[in-house]
PDB file of C-alpha atoms in Angstrom:
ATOM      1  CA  UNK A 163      17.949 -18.235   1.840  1.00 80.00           C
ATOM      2  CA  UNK A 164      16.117 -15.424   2.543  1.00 85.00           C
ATOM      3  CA  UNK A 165      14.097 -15.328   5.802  1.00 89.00           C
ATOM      4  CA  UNK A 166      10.612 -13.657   5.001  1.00 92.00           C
ATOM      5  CA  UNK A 167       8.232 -12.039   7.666  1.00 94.00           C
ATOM      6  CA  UNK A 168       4.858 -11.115   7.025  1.00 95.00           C
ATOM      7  CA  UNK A 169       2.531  -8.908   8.886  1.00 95.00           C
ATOM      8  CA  UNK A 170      -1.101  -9.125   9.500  1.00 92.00           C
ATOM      9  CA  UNK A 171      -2.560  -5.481   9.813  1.00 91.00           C
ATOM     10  CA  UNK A 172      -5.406  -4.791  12.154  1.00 91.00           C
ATOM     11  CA  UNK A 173      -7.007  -2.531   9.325  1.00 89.00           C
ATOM     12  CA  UNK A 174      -8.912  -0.662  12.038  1.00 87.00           C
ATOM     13  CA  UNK A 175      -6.774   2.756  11.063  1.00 86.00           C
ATOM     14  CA  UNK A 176      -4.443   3.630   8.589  1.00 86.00           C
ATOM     15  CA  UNK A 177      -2.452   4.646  12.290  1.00 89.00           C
ATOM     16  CA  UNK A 178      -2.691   1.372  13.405  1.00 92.00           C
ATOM     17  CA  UNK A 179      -1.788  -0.394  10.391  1.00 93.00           C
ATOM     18  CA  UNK A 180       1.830   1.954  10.638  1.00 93.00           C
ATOM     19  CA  UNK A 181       2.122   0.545  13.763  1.00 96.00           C
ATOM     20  CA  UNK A 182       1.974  -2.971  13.328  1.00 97.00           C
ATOM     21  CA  UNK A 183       3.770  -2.810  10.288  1.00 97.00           C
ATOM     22  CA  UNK A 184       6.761  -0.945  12.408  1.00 97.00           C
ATOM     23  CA  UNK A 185       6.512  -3.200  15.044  1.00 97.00           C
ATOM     24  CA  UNK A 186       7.404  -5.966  12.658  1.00 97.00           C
ATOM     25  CA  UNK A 187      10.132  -3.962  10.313  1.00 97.00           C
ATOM     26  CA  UNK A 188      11.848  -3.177  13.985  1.00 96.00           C
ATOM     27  CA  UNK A 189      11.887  -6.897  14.832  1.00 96.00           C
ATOM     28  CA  UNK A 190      14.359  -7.600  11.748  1.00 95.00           C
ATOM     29  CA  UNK A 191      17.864  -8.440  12.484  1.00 92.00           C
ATOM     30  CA  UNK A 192      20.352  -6.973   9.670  1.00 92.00           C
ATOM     31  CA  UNK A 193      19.474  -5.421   6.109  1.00 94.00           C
ATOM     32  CA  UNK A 194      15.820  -5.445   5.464  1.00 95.00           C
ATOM     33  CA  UNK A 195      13.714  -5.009   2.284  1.00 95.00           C
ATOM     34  CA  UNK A 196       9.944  -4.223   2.657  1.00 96.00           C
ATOM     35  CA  UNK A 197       7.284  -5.188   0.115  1.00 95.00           C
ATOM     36  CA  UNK A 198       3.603  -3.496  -0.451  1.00 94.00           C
ATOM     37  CA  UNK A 199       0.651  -4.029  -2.788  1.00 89.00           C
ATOM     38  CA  UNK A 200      -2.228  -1.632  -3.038  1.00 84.00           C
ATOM     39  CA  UNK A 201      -2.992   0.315  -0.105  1.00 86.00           C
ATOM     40  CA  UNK A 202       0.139  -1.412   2.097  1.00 92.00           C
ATOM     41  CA  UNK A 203       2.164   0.820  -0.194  1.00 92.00           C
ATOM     42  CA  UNK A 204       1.283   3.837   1.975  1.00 90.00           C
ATOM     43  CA  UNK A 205       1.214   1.784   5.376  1.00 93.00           C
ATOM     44  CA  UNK A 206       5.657   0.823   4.681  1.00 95.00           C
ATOM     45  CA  UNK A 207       5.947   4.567   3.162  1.00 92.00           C
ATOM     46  CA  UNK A 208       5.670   5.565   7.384  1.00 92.00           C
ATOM     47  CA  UNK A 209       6.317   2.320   8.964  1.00 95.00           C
ATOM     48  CA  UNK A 210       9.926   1.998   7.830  1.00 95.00           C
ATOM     49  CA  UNK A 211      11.157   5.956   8.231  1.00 91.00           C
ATOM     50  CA  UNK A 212      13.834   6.433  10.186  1.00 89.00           C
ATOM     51  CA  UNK A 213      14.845   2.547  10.266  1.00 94.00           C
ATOM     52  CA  UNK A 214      18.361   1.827   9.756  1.00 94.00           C
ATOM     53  CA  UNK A 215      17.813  -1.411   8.540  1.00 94.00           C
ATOM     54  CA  UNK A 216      15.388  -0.793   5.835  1.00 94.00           C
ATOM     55  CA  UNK A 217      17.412  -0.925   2.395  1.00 93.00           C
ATOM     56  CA  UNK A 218      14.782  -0.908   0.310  1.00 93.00           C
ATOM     57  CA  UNK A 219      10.974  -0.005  -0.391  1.00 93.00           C
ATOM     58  CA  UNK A 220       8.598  -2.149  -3.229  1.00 93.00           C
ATOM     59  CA  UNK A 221       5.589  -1.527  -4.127  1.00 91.00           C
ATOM     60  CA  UNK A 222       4.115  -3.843  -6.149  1.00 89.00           C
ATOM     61  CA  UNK A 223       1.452  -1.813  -7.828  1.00 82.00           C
ATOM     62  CA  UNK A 224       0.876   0.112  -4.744  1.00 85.00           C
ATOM     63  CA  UNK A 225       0.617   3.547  -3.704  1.00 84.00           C
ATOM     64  CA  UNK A 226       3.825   4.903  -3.131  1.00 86.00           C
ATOM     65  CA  UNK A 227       2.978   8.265  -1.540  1.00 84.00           C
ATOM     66  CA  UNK A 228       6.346  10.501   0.326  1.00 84.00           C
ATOM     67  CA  UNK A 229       6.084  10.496   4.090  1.00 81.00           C
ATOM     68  CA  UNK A 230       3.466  12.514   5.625  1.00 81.00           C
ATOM     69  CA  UNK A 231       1.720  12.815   1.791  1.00 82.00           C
ATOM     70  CA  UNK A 232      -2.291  11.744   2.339  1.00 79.00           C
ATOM     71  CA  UNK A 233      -3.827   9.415  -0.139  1.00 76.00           C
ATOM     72  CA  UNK A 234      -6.530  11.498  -0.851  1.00 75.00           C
ATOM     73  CA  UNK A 235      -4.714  14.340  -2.533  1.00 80.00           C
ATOM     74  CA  UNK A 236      -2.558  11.525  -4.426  1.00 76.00           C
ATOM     75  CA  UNK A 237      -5.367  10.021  -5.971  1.00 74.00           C
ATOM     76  CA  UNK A 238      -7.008  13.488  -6.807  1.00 77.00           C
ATOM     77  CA  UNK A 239      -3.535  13.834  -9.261  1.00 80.00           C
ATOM     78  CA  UNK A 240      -3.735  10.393 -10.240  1.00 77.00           C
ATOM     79  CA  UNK A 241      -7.271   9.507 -10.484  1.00 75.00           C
ATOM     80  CA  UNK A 242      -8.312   5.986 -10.866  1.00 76.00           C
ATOM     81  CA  UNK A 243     -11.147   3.648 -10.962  1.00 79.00           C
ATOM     82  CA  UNK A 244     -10.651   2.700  -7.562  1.00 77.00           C
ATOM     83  CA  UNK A 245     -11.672   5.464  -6.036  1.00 74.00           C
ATOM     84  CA  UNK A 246     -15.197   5.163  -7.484  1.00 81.00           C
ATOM     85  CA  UNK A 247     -15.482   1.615  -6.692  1.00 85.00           C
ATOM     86  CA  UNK A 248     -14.914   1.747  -2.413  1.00 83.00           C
ATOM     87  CA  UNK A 249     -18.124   1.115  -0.501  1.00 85.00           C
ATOM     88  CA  UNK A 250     -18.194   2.395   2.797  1.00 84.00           C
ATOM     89  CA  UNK A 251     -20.565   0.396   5.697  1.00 82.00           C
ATOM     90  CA  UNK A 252     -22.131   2.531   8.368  1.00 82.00           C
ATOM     91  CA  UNK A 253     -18.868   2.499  10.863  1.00 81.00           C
ATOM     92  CA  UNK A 254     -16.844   3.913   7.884  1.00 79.00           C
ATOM     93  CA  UNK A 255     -14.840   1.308   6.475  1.00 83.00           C
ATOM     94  CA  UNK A 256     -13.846   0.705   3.381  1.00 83.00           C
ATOM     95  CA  UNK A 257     -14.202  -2.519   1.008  1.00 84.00           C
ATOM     96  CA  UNK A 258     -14.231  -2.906  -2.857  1.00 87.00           C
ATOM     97  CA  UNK A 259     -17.860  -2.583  -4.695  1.00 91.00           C
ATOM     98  CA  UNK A 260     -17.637  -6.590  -5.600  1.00 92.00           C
ATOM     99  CA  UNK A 261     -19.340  -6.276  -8.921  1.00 93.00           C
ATOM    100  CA  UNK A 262     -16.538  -3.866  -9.839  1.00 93.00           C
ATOM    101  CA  UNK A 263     -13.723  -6.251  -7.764  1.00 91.00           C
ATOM    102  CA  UNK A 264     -12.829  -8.473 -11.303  1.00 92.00           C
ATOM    103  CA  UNK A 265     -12.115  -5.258 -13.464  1.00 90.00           C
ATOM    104  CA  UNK A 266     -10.641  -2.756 -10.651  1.00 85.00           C
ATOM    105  CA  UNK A 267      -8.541  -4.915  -8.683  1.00 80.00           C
ATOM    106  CA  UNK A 268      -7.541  -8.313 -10.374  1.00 83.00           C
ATOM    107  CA  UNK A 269      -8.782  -8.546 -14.045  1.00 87.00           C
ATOM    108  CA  UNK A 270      -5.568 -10.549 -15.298  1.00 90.00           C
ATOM    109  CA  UNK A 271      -7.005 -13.561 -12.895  1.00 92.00           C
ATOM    110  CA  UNK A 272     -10.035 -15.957 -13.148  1.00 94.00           C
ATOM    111  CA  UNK A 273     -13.359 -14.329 -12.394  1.00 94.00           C
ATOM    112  CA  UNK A 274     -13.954 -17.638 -10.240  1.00 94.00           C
ATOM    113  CA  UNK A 275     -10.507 -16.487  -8.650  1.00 94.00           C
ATOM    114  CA  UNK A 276     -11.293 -13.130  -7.733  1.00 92.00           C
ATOM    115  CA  UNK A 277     -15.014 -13.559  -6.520  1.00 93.00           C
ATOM    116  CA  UNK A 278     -13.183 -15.583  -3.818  1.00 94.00           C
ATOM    117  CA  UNK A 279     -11.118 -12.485  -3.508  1.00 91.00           C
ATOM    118  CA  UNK A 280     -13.890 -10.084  -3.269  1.00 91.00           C
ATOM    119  CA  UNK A 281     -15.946 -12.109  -0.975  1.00 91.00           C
ATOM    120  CA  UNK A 282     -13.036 -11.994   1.552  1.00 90.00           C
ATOM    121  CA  UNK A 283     -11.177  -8.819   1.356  1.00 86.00           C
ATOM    122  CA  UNK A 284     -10.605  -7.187   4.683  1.00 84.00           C
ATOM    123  CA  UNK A 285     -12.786  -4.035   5.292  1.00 84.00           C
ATOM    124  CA  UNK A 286     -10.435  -0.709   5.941  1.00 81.00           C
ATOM    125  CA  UNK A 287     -10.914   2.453   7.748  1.00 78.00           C
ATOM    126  CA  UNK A 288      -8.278   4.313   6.466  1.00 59.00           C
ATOM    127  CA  UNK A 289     -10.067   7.483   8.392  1.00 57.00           C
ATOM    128  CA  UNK A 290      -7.305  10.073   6.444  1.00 45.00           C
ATOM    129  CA  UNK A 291      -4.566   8.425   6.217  1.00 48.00           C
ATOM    130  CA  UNK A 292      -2.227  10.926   7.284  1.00 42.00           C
ATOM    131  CA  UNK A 293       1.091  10.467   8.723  1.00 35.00           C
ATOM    132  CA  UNK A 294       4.277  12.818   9.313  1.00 35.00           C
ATOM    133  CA  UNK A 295       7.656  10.941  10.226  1.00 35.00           C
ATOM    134  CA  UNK A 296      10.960  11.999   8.857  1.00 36.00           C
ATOM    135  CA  UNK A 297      12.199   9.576   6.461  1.00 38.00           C
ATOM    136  CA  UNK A 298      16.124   8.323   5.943  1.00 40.00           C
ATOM    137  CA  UNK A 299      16.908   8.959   2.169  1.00 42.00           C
ATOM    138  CA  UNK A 300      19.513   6.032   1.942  1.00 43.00           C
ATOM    139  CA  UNK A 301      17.599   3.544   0.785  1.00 46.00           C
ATOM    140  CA  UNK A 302      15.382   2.952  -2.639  1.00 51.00           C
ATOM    141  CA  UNK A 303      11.869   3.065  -3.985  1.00 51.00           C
ATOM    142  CA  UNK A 304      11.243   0.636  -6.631  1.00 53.00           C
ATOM    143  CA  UNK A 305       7.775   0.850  -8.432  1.00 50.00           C
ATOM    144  CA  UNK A 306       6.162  -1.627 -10.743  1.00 49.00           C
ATOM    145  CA  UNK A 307       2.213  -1.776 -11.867  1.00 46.00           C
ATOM    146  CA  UNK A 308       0.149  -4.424 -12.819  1.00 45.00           C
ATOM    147  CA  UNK A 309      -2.969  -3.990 -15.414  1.00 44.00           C
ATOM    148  CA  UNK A 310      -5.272  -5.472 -12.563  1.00 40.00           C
ATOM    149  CA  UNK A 311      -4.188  -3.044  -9.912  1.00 40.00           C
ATOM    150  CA  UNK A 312      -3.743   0.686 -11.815  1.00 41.00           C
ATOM    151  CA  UNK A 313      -3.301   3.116  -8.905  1.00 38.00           C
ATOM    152  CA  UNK A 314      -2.579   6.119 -11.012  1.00 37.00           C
ATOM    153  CA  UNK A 315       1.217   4.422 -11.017  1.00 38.00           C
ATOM    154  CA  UNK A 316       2.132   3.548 -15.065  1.00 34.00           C
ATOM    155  CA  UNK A 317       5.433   3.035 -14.588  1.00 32.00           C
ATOM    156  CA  UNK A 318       8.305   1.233 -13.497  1.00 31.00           C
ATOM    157  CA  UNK A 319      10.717   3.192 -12.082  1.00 34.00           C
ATOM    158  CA  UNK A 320      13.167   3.606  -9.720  1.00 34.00           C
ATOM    159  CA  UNK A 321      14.134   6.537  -7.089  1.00 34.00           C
ATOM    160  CA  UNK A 322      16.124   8.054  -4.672  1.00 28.00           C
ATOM    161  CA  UNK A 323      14.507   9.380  -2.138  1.00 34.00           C
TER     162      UNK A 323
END
């Protein structure tokens, strides 16, 4: 036993996303761990500052940016494919290119598998994802990457804050 909790984020701002994500993290009763792939890496970076609760961060090749760091900086340091392969629509959000979705995002999984994938990702507008919040340093980071999801993270490792 474990009791898991998922959230399901708007994806209308990277803002937004923070605080549905918080909303959910503040629900939790007792010693709470908080997982992120990909871009949900930045959204539990803010959502679970300053939460007593949260013991732990993962990101599961995610982007594991410090509070109040913006993405766009972070993946000016650590470029990556991905960058190249978002497609903006004409309100401004963001989805994968999905003749680049296979090689960018999952390309350790059946192509049959992730045209599935691309065909129903979730459209983001991360606008700048930006956000300042003080974080509590007594809990841990822990990082792993995959070779389908290389966010400019080639590492394992693990961190105080």
């Amino acid at each position: 036993g474990y009791e898991v909790s998922a959230v399901q984020n708007p994806l209308s701002s990277y803002e937004a996303d923070i605080e549905t994500t918080k909303r959910l993290i503040d629900a939790q009763s007792g010693p709470t761990v908080v997982v992120a792939h990909s871009y949900g890496g930045a959204v539990i970076t803010a959502a679970a500052a300053d939460n007593p609760n949260v013991k732990s961060l993962v990101y599961i090749a995610a982007f594991a940016n410090d509070v109040g760091e913006p993405l766009g900086p972070l993946l000016e340091k650590y470029p990556s494919k991905v960058g190249a392969a978002f497609r903006p629509d004409a309100a401004g959000f963001l989805t994968i290119d999905r003749a680049q979705f296979h090689e960018i995002f999952a390309q350790d999984l059946p192509r049959v598998q992730t045209s599935v994938m691309a065909a129903t990702i979730r459209a983001t507008n991360t606008g700048q994802c930006r956000y300042r919040r003080n974080m509590d340093s007594s809990f841990r980071k822990w990082l792993t990457t995959t070779k389908a999801a290389d966010h400019g993270v080639r590492r394992l490792r693990s961190r105080r804050n």
